[in-house]
Amino acid sequence: MHLEAMVKELMQNQSTGTVHPGNVTDQAKPTTPPTLPHDPVDLTAPEQLSNARYVGSTHWSAILDDIQELKVVLAGPTDLQEVTAPIPSATSLASDDIIFGGSSNFSLQEIIAQHLPPKVETDRALAAYFRGETFIVPFVHAFQFQRLYREFWTDPTKVNPLWLSLLFSICYMSSLVGGATCADLPLQGDLINQRFRLHTAAAKCLIVGRYRRPQPFAIEALALYGHCKNLATLDPSREAGTILAIVVRMAYEMGYHRDPDHFGSFTIFEAEMRRRFWAVCKQYDTMVSFQLGLPSSIVVENSDTKPPRNLLDSDFNEYTQELPPSRSENEPTKLLWFIVKDRMLASFSKVSKDALSFNEKSEAEVYQLDQEIRQVHATTPDILRTRALGDSLADSPFLIMTRLYIEFIHLKSGLVLHRKYMVRGSVFSTVACVEAGKSLVRQFVDMYHERAPGGQLHLGSWMLNNFTMNDFLLGVMVLCLVVHLRRRRGGGQNFLPSNGEAASEKELLSLLKRSRDICVEKSPASRDAWRVSHAISLTLDYAKSSDGASTGGSTLPQPHSLNTWTDTFNAVHSTGSGFQPTDPTSLVLLSGDEQSNQYGDTGIGTLDSFSFMFNGLDGVDWMTFDPQISGHDAPIL
C-alpha cells in the first residue's frame, strides 16, 4: 500500500509539474517533442476533460481539423459544458473491468449457482442464437458447441471455465435480439440487468480459467467477451479495444497468423477454425482501431493464413478428413457476408494506413488505390449488393443489414481516402468524397426509419451497432465539411458536377437536417451522436446565415446567451422519453425555424460565437488557435 501511494504521488507530481524537496535535488524540465500541426486531439474524456487524448485521421472528429470554424466554437468555453452527457448503459457502469484484476475470490460452482439461468432458459437462448440470424461468430462451431453443451449438463462440475465463458457470452448476445424490439420498459430493465449478470459471469470464468495462458478456448472466450463489450454501447469502446489488442497479441503468440498448412500439426477441423478465428481477429482489430482513430495492431502483410472457406457448420466437423470446397457465393449463407468483408480488408487497411500516415500520396497513387477499392467492391456477390428497400420486400432484415454493412465498408473507404485530398483542392477526390458521403448518409437514414415499429427492419433493429453508427457519423461530418468548403471557396448553388449530375447544397442540407434528428434522438445513448448533432446545427446555422449575408437579406443572428438552449437540451434528456413524437419539447421534430419560433432567438441555430466567426473574419488562419484550443476544458468533437 505504501508503494502504491508513492507511485500515485509521483504520477500526480509529474502531471502537475511539481517536485517535492528532498526527492530530487535538481531535475531538468523534460522536453516534449513538437506536435505535428495536423495531429487531432480529442478532449472529451468524461473523467478528466483537461487530458488530451490522441485520435488519428480515421476518427470522425478529426474532420474538425479541416473545419476550423467549428473546431474553435466547439472547443471554446461555452455553457455547453453543462449539458448532461448520455447516461452509460448498465454494462459500462463498473469503472474497472474485472478481467484486468488479479482477484479470483470466487469458484466455478459459485459462478454457475449465481449467474447461470435455468436449463430451459439457456436452451432457448442457444436456440435463438444458432437458429436465428444473429451476429454469428464464425469461430464458434455449432455442432461442436452443442456437443460440449450436452456434456456440460451431464456433469456441470467438470466444465472448462473458458468454455463456460463462451456460453455466457452467447447467452448475452442472444438477449440482444429479444430486447431490442421490446417496448415494455420494466421488461427492458430486467433484460439489461440480465445482460450485466451474464457479462460479469463470462469475465469471472475467464479469470478462473486463467485466460492469459495459451490453452483451448482461452483466446476464443476472450475475443467473444470483447465482442460483447463492444456491442454494449453505440459509442466506440476503448475497453473493447484494449481487450481485442490482447487477443491479437495472444493470437500472434499462438501462431494464428501462420496458415496451418505451414505451421503446427492440426486436424482438418482445427485448421479451418483457426483460419476463421484469424479472419475475425483481422476484422475486429481493423474496425475497432478505425473507430478509435488508432493504427491497427495486425500487419496484414506479415500473415500467410488463408481466408476461411464459405462453408456451413454442417459441411464439416471434428471428424472431417478432407475439407469440402467452398459453397457458391450465389448462395446466401450466414458466413458469406463475413467472407466478403474479409476480402475487402486489404484495401480498407491501406486506406486506414494512408489516413494515419504523415506522408501524402500523389494524385496517381490516390487514383490507383481508389480503383483498387472499386475493383474489390465489384467482386461483391449479387445477393449482397445493396438495393433500395422497396426492392427488398422479400428479403430478411438480416440480409438487408449485411448488405449495408458491406456497402458501408466500401463507402467509408472512399470517404477516408479522399477526404484529406479534397481539402487540398483535388477535384477528383472532391467528387468521390461527396458522392460517397451522400450515399452513406442517405442509406443510413432510410435504414434508420425502417427500424420503427411496422418498418421492414423492425425485427432487425438490434443490428444497429457502434460500427454502423460510427460510419454514419463519419459520413455526416464529411457533409458538414463539404458545406464549409463550398462556402469558403465561394461556390455556386452546385458544388461540383459528377457524371452530368450535381451535388446541390440544398440536397446536402436536407440530408444534414434529417441526420440531426437522428443524432438528437440517439443522444441519450451516444455521446458521439450528441456532439455531432451540435456540429450539424452549427453548420446549418452557418449556411443559413451565409445565405442571408450574401443576398443582402436578413442580418446575422445577434449575440445571446447559450443558457436557454442548454436548459432545453437538458430538459429533453431528463424526460427519459427517448424523444418520442408526443414529447412537445423534442428537438427531433423541430426544424431550425421552428426552434427559433418556439424558443425565441436562443435556439441551437443562433450561437453567437459561431456567427461572430463568419462576420468578416473569413481570412483568419484558425490554425493559429490550435494551441489555445487544446487547453480548454469544454467538450469538443
XYZ file of C-alpha atoms in Angstrom, residues 12-519:
508
model
C 0.449 13.404 -9.603
C 3.675 15.352 -9.284
C 4.569 14.629 -12.884
C 1.134 15.704 -14.133
C 1.299 18.995 -12.207
C 4.968 19.610 -12.898
C 5.854 19.872 -9.178
C 8.757 18.238 -7.392
C 8.885 17.661 -3.662
C 12.070 18.936 -1.972
C 14.286 16.123 -0.919
C 13.031 13.674 -3.554
C 15.055 15.106 -6.411
C 17.824 17.609 -5.908
C 17.942 19.004 -9.394
C 15.552 17.944 -12.121
C 15.581 19.459 -15.577
C 12.232 20.006 -17.173
C 11.730 17.266 -19.769
C 11.446 18.386 -23.333
C 8.354 17.415 -25.296
C 8.707 16.731 -28.997
C 6.726 19.231 -31.051
C 3.261 18.130 -32.093
C 2.716 17.819 -35.804
C 0.313 20.521 -36.956
C -2.499 18.181 -38.004
C -2.497 15.716 -35.108
C -6.146 15.594 -33.992
C -6.697 15.794 -30.247
C -9.877 14.637 -28.557
C -10.517 16.484 -25.308
C -13.735 14.760 -24.392
C -12.636 12.073 -21.950
C -15.517 12.281 -19.477
C -13.371 11.541 -16.456
C -10.994 14.441 -16.924
C -11.708 16.800 -19.790
C -8.395 18.567 -19.428
C -6.492 15.462 -20.506
C -5.911 15.403 -24.258
C -6.430 12.055 -25.985
C -4.836 11.382 -29.352
C -7.052 10.248 -32.203
C -5.845 9.702 -35.739
C -7.333 10.797 -39.029
C -9.712 7.835 -39.314
C -11.734 9.137 -36.354
C -14.735 11.221 -37.399
C -13.768 14.073 -35.050
C -10.502 14.544 -36.968
C -12.544 16.144 -39.749
C -12.764 19.209 -37.500
C -9.131 19.923 -38.327
C -10.452 20.866 -41.763
C -13.364 22.900 -40.374
C -11.559 25.308 -38.086
C -14.713 27.391 -37.759
C -16.468 24.546 -35.982
C -13.412 23.487 -34.017
C -12.920 26.915 -32.457
C -16.573 27.199 -31.453
C -16.900 23.682 -30.099
C -13.620 23.997 -28.191
C -14.382 27.340 -26.623
C -15.525 27.920 -23.041
C -19.289 27.800 -23.537
C -22.236 26.850 -21.413
C -22.423 23.591 -23.329
C -20.196 22.135 -20.630
C -23.317 21.970 -18.509
C -25.259 19.814 -20.947
C -25.961 16.428 -19.439
C -23.915 13.696 -21.060
C -25.605 10.447 -22.123
C -26.242 8.031 -19.280
C -23.964 4.974 -19.516
C -25.512 1.574 -20.004
C -25.629 -0.949 -17.203
C -22.731 -2.899 -18.646
C -20.475 0.160 -18.554
C -21.257 1.320 -15.024
C -18.332 -0.534 -13.470
C -15.232 1.630 -13.507
C -12.822 -1.291 -13.861
C -13.157 -4.443 -15.906
C -12.655 -7.386 -13.595
C -10.657 -9.365 -16.136
C -7.779 -6.932 -15.602
C -7.733 -7.590 -11.872
C -5.817 -10.303 -10.103
C -8.588 -11.350 -7.748
C -10.250 -14.732 -8.112
C -12.230 -14.907 -4.895
C -14.964 -16.963 -6.493
C -15.257 -20.563 -7.522
C -16.724 -22.086 -10.650
C -19.582 -23.568 -8.631
C -20.436 -20.127 -7.240
C -20.479 -18.624 -10.742
C -22.841 -21.328 -12.008
C -25.116 -21.021 -8.991
C -25.296 -17.227 -9.102
C -25.323 -16.433 -12.821
C -26.339 -19.397 -14.985
C -30.029 -19.270 -15.977
C -32.130 -22.442 -15.632
C -31.533 -25.029 -18.339
C -34.801 -24.320 -20.119
C -33.912 -20.610 -20.428
C -30.373 -21.407 -21.539
C -31.727 -23.823 -24.152
C -33.960 -21.088 -25.536
C -31.107 -18.598 -25.643
C -28.889 -21.005 -27.602
C -31.760 -21.840 -29.941
C -32.276 -18.136 -30.634
C -28.569 -17.784 -31.370
C -27.990 -20.829 -33.577
C -31.332 -20.871 -35.393
C -31.826 -17.140 -35.716
C -29.999 -14.641 -37.845
C -27.791 -13.011 -35.267
C -24.219 -11.805 -35.145
C -22.880 -15.243 -35.970
C -19.391 -15.720 -34.543
C -17.570 -17.912 -37.091
C -15.099 -19.427 -34.619
C -17.932 -20.986 -32.576
C -18.828 -24.184 -34.434
C -22.494 -25.003 -33.862
C -22.203 -28.789 -33.658
C -19.042 -28.872 -31.582
C -20.526 -26.352 -29.171
C -23.801 -28.235 -28.835
C -21.939 -31.478 -28.113
C -19.984 -29.788 -25.340
C -23.209 -28.199 -24.107
C -24.827 -31.617 -23.657
C -21.749 -32.858 -21.797
C -21.872 -29.803 -19.563
C -25.361 -30.538 -18.279
C -24.390 -34.170 -17.689
C -21.847 -33.042 -15.095
C -21.506 -29.245 -14.658
C -18.651 -29.665 -12.141
C -16.273 -30.858 -14.883
C -16.800 -27.942 -17.262
C -13.882 -25.989 -18.675
C -14.262 -22.437 -17.248
C -13.194 -20.905 -20.558
C -15.831 -22.816 -22.494
C -18.373 -21.732 -19.875
C -17.333 -18.132 -20.548
C -18.245 -18.729 -24.195
C -21.653 -20.000 -23.100
C -22.344 -16.902 -21.005
C -21.270 -14.593 -23.845
C -23.504 -16.374 -26.364
C -26.440 -16.050 -23.958
C -25.601 -12.346 -23.696
C -25.682 -11.930 -27.475
C -28.941 -13.839 -27.676
C -30.529 -11.419 -25.193
C -29.741 -8.515 -27.525
C -32.064 -9.905 -30.179
C -35.103 -10.163 -27.920
C -34.517 -6.918 -26.077
C -34.091 -4.544 -28.998
C -37.731 -4.704 -30.086
C -39.263 -4.879 -26.609
C -41.363 -1.837 -25.755
C -42.135 -2.877 -22.168
C -39.845 -0.688 -20.061
C -39.876 -2.860 -16.894
C -39.032 -5.898 -19.001
C -36.365 -3.890 -20.786
C -34.828 -3.065 -17.412
C -34.843 -6.737 -16.481
C -33.055 -7.574 -19.719
C -30.346 -5.006 -19.030
C -29.742 -6.464 -15.593
C -29.693 -9.961 -17.025
C -27.117 -8.962 -19.635
C -24.951 -7.396 -16.968
C -25.017 -10.618 -14.934
C -24.182 -12.735 -17.971
C -21.311 -10.452 -18.959
C -19.959 -10.463 -15.412
C -20.157 -14.249 -15.282
C -18.237 -14.515 -18.566
C -15.497 -12.333 -17.075
C -15.310 -14.383 -13.884
C -14.965 -17.582 -15.905
C -12.070 -16.026 -17.819
C -10.300 -15.318 -14.560
C -10.940 -18.757 -13.075
C -9.762 -20.351 -16.309
C -6.580 -18.219 -16.380
C -7.255 -16.938 -19.867
C -3.775 -15.456 -20.280
C -2.279 -18.932 -20.623
C -2.250 -20.490 -24.114
C -4.871 -23.255 -23.876
C -8.055 -24.420 -25.622
C -10.904 -21.876 -25.691
C -8.814 -19.152 -23.993
C -8.397 -16.832 -26.949
C -11.886 -17.567 -28.308
C -13.532 -16.818 -24.964
C -11.608 -13.569 -24.533
C -12.411 -12.455 -28.097
C -16.120 -13.130 -27.656
C -16.085 -11.308 -24.321
C -14.521 -8.271 -26.003
C -17.061 -8.519 -28.827
C -19.915 -8.409 -26.296
C -18.263 -5.441 -24.616
C -18.296 -3.639 -27.945
C -21.944 -4.496 -28.626
C -22.969 -2.954 -25.311
C -22.557 0.635 -26.483
C -23.307 2.805 -29.517
C -20.030 4.655 -28.988
C -16.620 3.105 -29.675
C -15.496 1.119 -26.644
C -11.920 1.749 -25.539
C -12.198 -1.206 -23.159
C -13.123 -3.464 -26.070
C -10.162 -2.052 -27.998
C -7.815 -2.961 -25.151
C -9.246 -6.466 -24.818
C -9.055 -7.124 -28.548
C -5.459 -5.876 -28.604
C -4.659 -8.563 -26.041
C -6.456 -11.081 -28.248
C -4.317 -10.079 -31.230
C -1.107 -10.417 -29.223
C -2.147 -13.846 -27.945
C -3.096 -14.893 -31.492
C 0.368 -13.943 -32.715
C 1.978 -15.853 -29.863
C -0.095 -18.920 -30.713
C 0.768 -18.693 -34.418
C -2.666 -17.893 -35.802
C -1.046 -15.568 -38.347
C 0.596 -18.588 -39.961
C -1.501 -20.905 -42.090
C -1.890 -24.351 -40.524
C -0.518 -25.896 -43.719
C 2.852 -24.306 -42.873
C 2.796 -24.217 -39.097
C 1.977 -26.729 -36.388
C 0.157 -30.029 -36.568
C -3.603 -29.596 -36.661
C -6.586 -31.648 -37.721
C -8.625 -30.531 -40.723
C -11.270 -29.161 -38.364
C -8.788 -27.305 -36.151
C -7.027 -25.785 -39.160
C -10.215 -24.327 -40.639
C -11.398 -23.000 -37.281
C -8.015 -21.302 -36.819
C -8.452 -19.639 -40.225
C -11.874 -18.433 -39.183
C -10.548 -17.073 -35.939
C -7.670 -15.197 -37.589
C -10.119 -13.649 -40.063
C -12.206 -12.497 -37.089
C -9.065 -11.073 -35.453
C -8.243 -9.041 -38.548
C -11.750 -7.662 -38.813
C -12.098 -6.851 -35.123
C -8.674 -5.241 -34.985
C -9.091 -3.187 -38.160
C -12.607 -1.947 -37.417
C -12.145 -1.150 -33.733
C -8.824 0.596 -34.414
C -10.507 2.583 -37.175
C -13.272 3.622 -34.777
C -10.770 4.816 -32.202
C -8.602 6.581 -34.781
C -5.603 4.404 -33.964
C -3.268 2.210 -36.051
C -4.156 -1.460 -36.353
C -2.207 -3.995 -34.342
C -2.156 -6.520 -37.196
C 0.095 -6.033 -40.201
C -1.705 -7.900 -42.965
C 1.486 -8.381 -44.954
C 3.018 -10.344 -42.056
C 0.493 -13.157 -42.274
C 0.104 -16.058 -44.677
C -3.063 -17.538 -43.178
C -5.539 -18.412 -45.917
C -9.064 -17.000 -45.811
C -11.681 -19.405 -44.486
C -13.944 -21.246 -46.888
C -17.580 -20.363 -47.386
C -18.942 -23.414 -45.562
C -21.851 -24.123 -43.302
C -21.066 -25.713 -39.960
C -22.957 -28.762 -41.218
C -20.396 -29.143 -44.034
C -17.579 -30.244 -41.716
C -16.969 -31.301 -38.126
C -14.279 -32.538 -35.753
C -14.013 -35.858 -37.609
C -13.746 -34.484 -41.150
C -10.806 -35.977 -43.088
C -10.971 -33.698 -46.141
C -12.395 -30.202 -46.260
C -15.108 -29.710 -48.918
C -14.787 -26.889 -51.439
C -16.383 -23.518 -50.735
C -20.054 -23.110 -51.491
C -21.128 -20.852 -54.324
C -21.282 -17.175 -53.490
C -24.704 -17.058 -55.100
C -25.971 -18.867 -52.012
C -26.708 -16.500 -49.107
C -25.071 -18.449 -46.293
C -24.721 -16.817 -42.901
C -20.956 -16.790 -43.389
C -20.935 -15.220 -46.871
C -21.000 -11.580 -45.746
C -18.140 -12.370 -43.364
C -16.110 -13.854 -46.231
C -16.761 -10.812 -48.432
C -15.867 -8.428 -45.626
C -12.592 -10.282 -45.103
C -11.841 -9.827 -48.803
C -12.326 -6.058 -48.517
C -9.924 -5.699 -45.596
C -6.765 -5.494 -47.705
C -7.759 -2.265 -49.461
C -9.503 -0.879 -46.378
C -6.323 -1.409 -44.338
C -4.340 0.517 -46.961
C -6.789 3.396 -46.730
C -6.555 3.481 -42.945
C -2.769 3.434 -43.063
C -2.710 6.297 -45.548
C -5.075 8.339 -43.384
C -2.840 7.843 -40.346
C 0.394 8.360 -42.279
C 2.263 11.664 -42.178
C 3.150 11.210 -45.850
C 0.849 12.139 -48.699
C 0.144 10.139 -51.812
C 0.448 11.575 -55.284
C -2.716 12.038 -57.304
C -1.783 8.985 -59.367
C -1.389 6.881 -56.214
C -4.729 8.093 -54.878
C -6.385 7.202 -58.162
C -4.756 3.758 -58.136
C -5.972 2.994 -54.608
C -9.413 4.306 -55.492
C -9.550 1.889 -58.417
C -8.466 -0.961 -56.155
C -11.310 -0.169 -53.756
C -13.811 -0.148 -56.602
C -12.484 -3.371 -58.112
C -12.767 -5.213 -54.802
C -16.289 -3.894 -54.356
C -17.139 -5.122 -57.852
C -16.466 -8.703 -56.688
C -19.317 -8.493 -54.174
C -21.851 -11.231 -54.963
C -25.170 -10.006 -56.342
C -27.014 -11.354 -53.315
C -25.037 -8.957 -51.095
C -25.252 -5.882 -53.302
C -27.172 -3.047 -51.732
C -30.505 -2.108 -53.251
C -33.466 0.097 -52.459
C -35.628 -1.101 -49.587
C -38.567 -1.155 -51.969
C -36.701 -3.804 -53.962
C -36.011 -5.913 -50.860
C -39.571 -6.740 -49.803
C -38.965 -10.497 -49.800
C -35.575 -10.294 -48.058
C -34.951 -10.849 -44.365
C -33.808 -7.962 -42.137
C -30.532 -9.813 -41.595
C -29.790 -9.961 -45.324
C -30.676 -6.290 -45.795
C -28.451 -5.230 -42.903
C -25.492 -7.330 -44.035
C -25.767 -5.702 -47.455
C -25.494 -2.336 -45.746
C -22.501 -3.499 -43.699
C -20.658 -4.433 -46.895
C -21.667 -1.220 -48.664
C -20.620 0.957 -45.740
C -17.128 -0.557 -45.714
C -16.810 0.381 -49.378
C -18.193 3.894 -48.914
C -16.146 4.783 -45.855
C -13.041 3.535 -47.671
C -13.718 6.237 -50.251
C -14.503 8.832 -47.585
C -11.316 8.255 -45.639
C -9.122 8.011 -48.728
C -10.368 11.191 -50.402
C -11.220 13.486 -47.503
C -7.790 14.983 -46.907
C -7.121 15.344 -50.635
C -10.490 17.023 -51.112
C -9.430 19.607 -48.531
C -6.280 20.232 -50.554
C -8.361 21.026 -53.632
C -8.297 17.806 -55.652
C -11.311 17.796 -57.978
C -11.208 14.006 -58.370
C -11.167 13.449 -54.598
C -13.876 16.047 -54.046
C -16.278 14.351 -56.444
C -15.539 10.914 -54.970
C -15.857 12.119 -51.375
C -19.125 13.988 -51.920
C -20.758 11.061 -53.689
C -19.629 8.559 -51.031
C -20.802 10.790 -48.191
C -24.206 11.405 -49.751
C -24.745 7.710 -50.450
C -23.696 6.554 -46.977
C -25.808 9.077 -45.079
C -28.859 8.621 -47.313
C -28.790 4.836 -46.963
C -28.345 5.053 -43.206
C -31.244 7.498 -42.837
C -33.520 5.255 -44.912
C -32.473 2.220 -42.900
C -32.914 4.003 -39.600
C -36.512 4.988 -40.255
C -37.388 1.414 -41.261
C -36.349 0.270 -37.777
C -39.505 1.811 -36.308
C -42.424 -0.464 -35.357
C -44.063 -1.653 -38.557
C -40.946 -0.993 -40.639
C -39.153 -3.570 -42.748
C -36.207 -3.686 -40.355
C -38.015 -3.533 -37.028
C -37.195 -7.148 -36.195
C -33.563 -6.464 -37.059
C -33.295 -3.187 -35.141
C -30.845 -4.821 -32.722
C -28.317 -4.905 -35.569
C -27.686 -1.162 -35.292
C -24.280 -1.227 -33.591
C -21.451 1.199 -32.960
C -19.687 0.227 -36.193
C -22.682 1.300 -38.266
C -23.300 4.369 -36.104
C -19.666 5.408 -36.425
C -19.873 5.106 -40.228
C -22.946 7.331 -40.204
C -21.285 9.998 -38.048
C -18.236 9.926 -40.301
C -20.422 10.478 -43.357
C -22.332 13.298 -41.649
C -19.147 15.118 -40.683
C -17.880 14.835 -44.254
C -21.094 16.508 -45.464
C -20.541 19.271 -42.910
C -17.033 19.663 -44.280
C -18.357 19.871 -47.844
C -20.735 22.697 -46.900
C -17.935 24.668 -45.225
C -15.514 24.109 -48.096
C -18.082 25.293 -50.625
C -18.817 28.459 -48.655
C -15.166 29.103 -48.003
C -14.367 28.807 -51.710
C -17.383 30.860 -52.784
C -19.042 28.101 -54.791
C -22.333 28.431 -56.617
C -25.545 26.561 -55.965
C -23.989 23.347 -57.274
C -20.920 22.063 -55.502
C -19.273 20.058 -58.253
C -20.534 18.237 -61.323
C -20.277 14.463 -61.356
C -21.187 12.448 -64.436
C -23.561 15.139 -65.620
C -25.214 15.478 -62.201
C -24.531 17.980 -59.489
C -24.410 17.752 -55.723
C -26.567 20.687 -54.791
C -26.109 22.250 -51.418
C -29.867 22.088 -50.921
C -29.636 18.320 -51.125
C -26.747 18.199 -48.637
C -28.517 20.470 -46.160
C -31.646 18.343 -46.385
C -29.606 15.250 -45.523
C -27.965 17.092 -42.637
C -31.331 18.133 -41.199
C -32.580 14.552 -41.281
C -29.300 13.383 -39.784
C -29.549 15.900 -36.960
C -32.923 14.476 -35.972
C -31.383 11.017 -35.718
C -28.358 12.251 -33.774
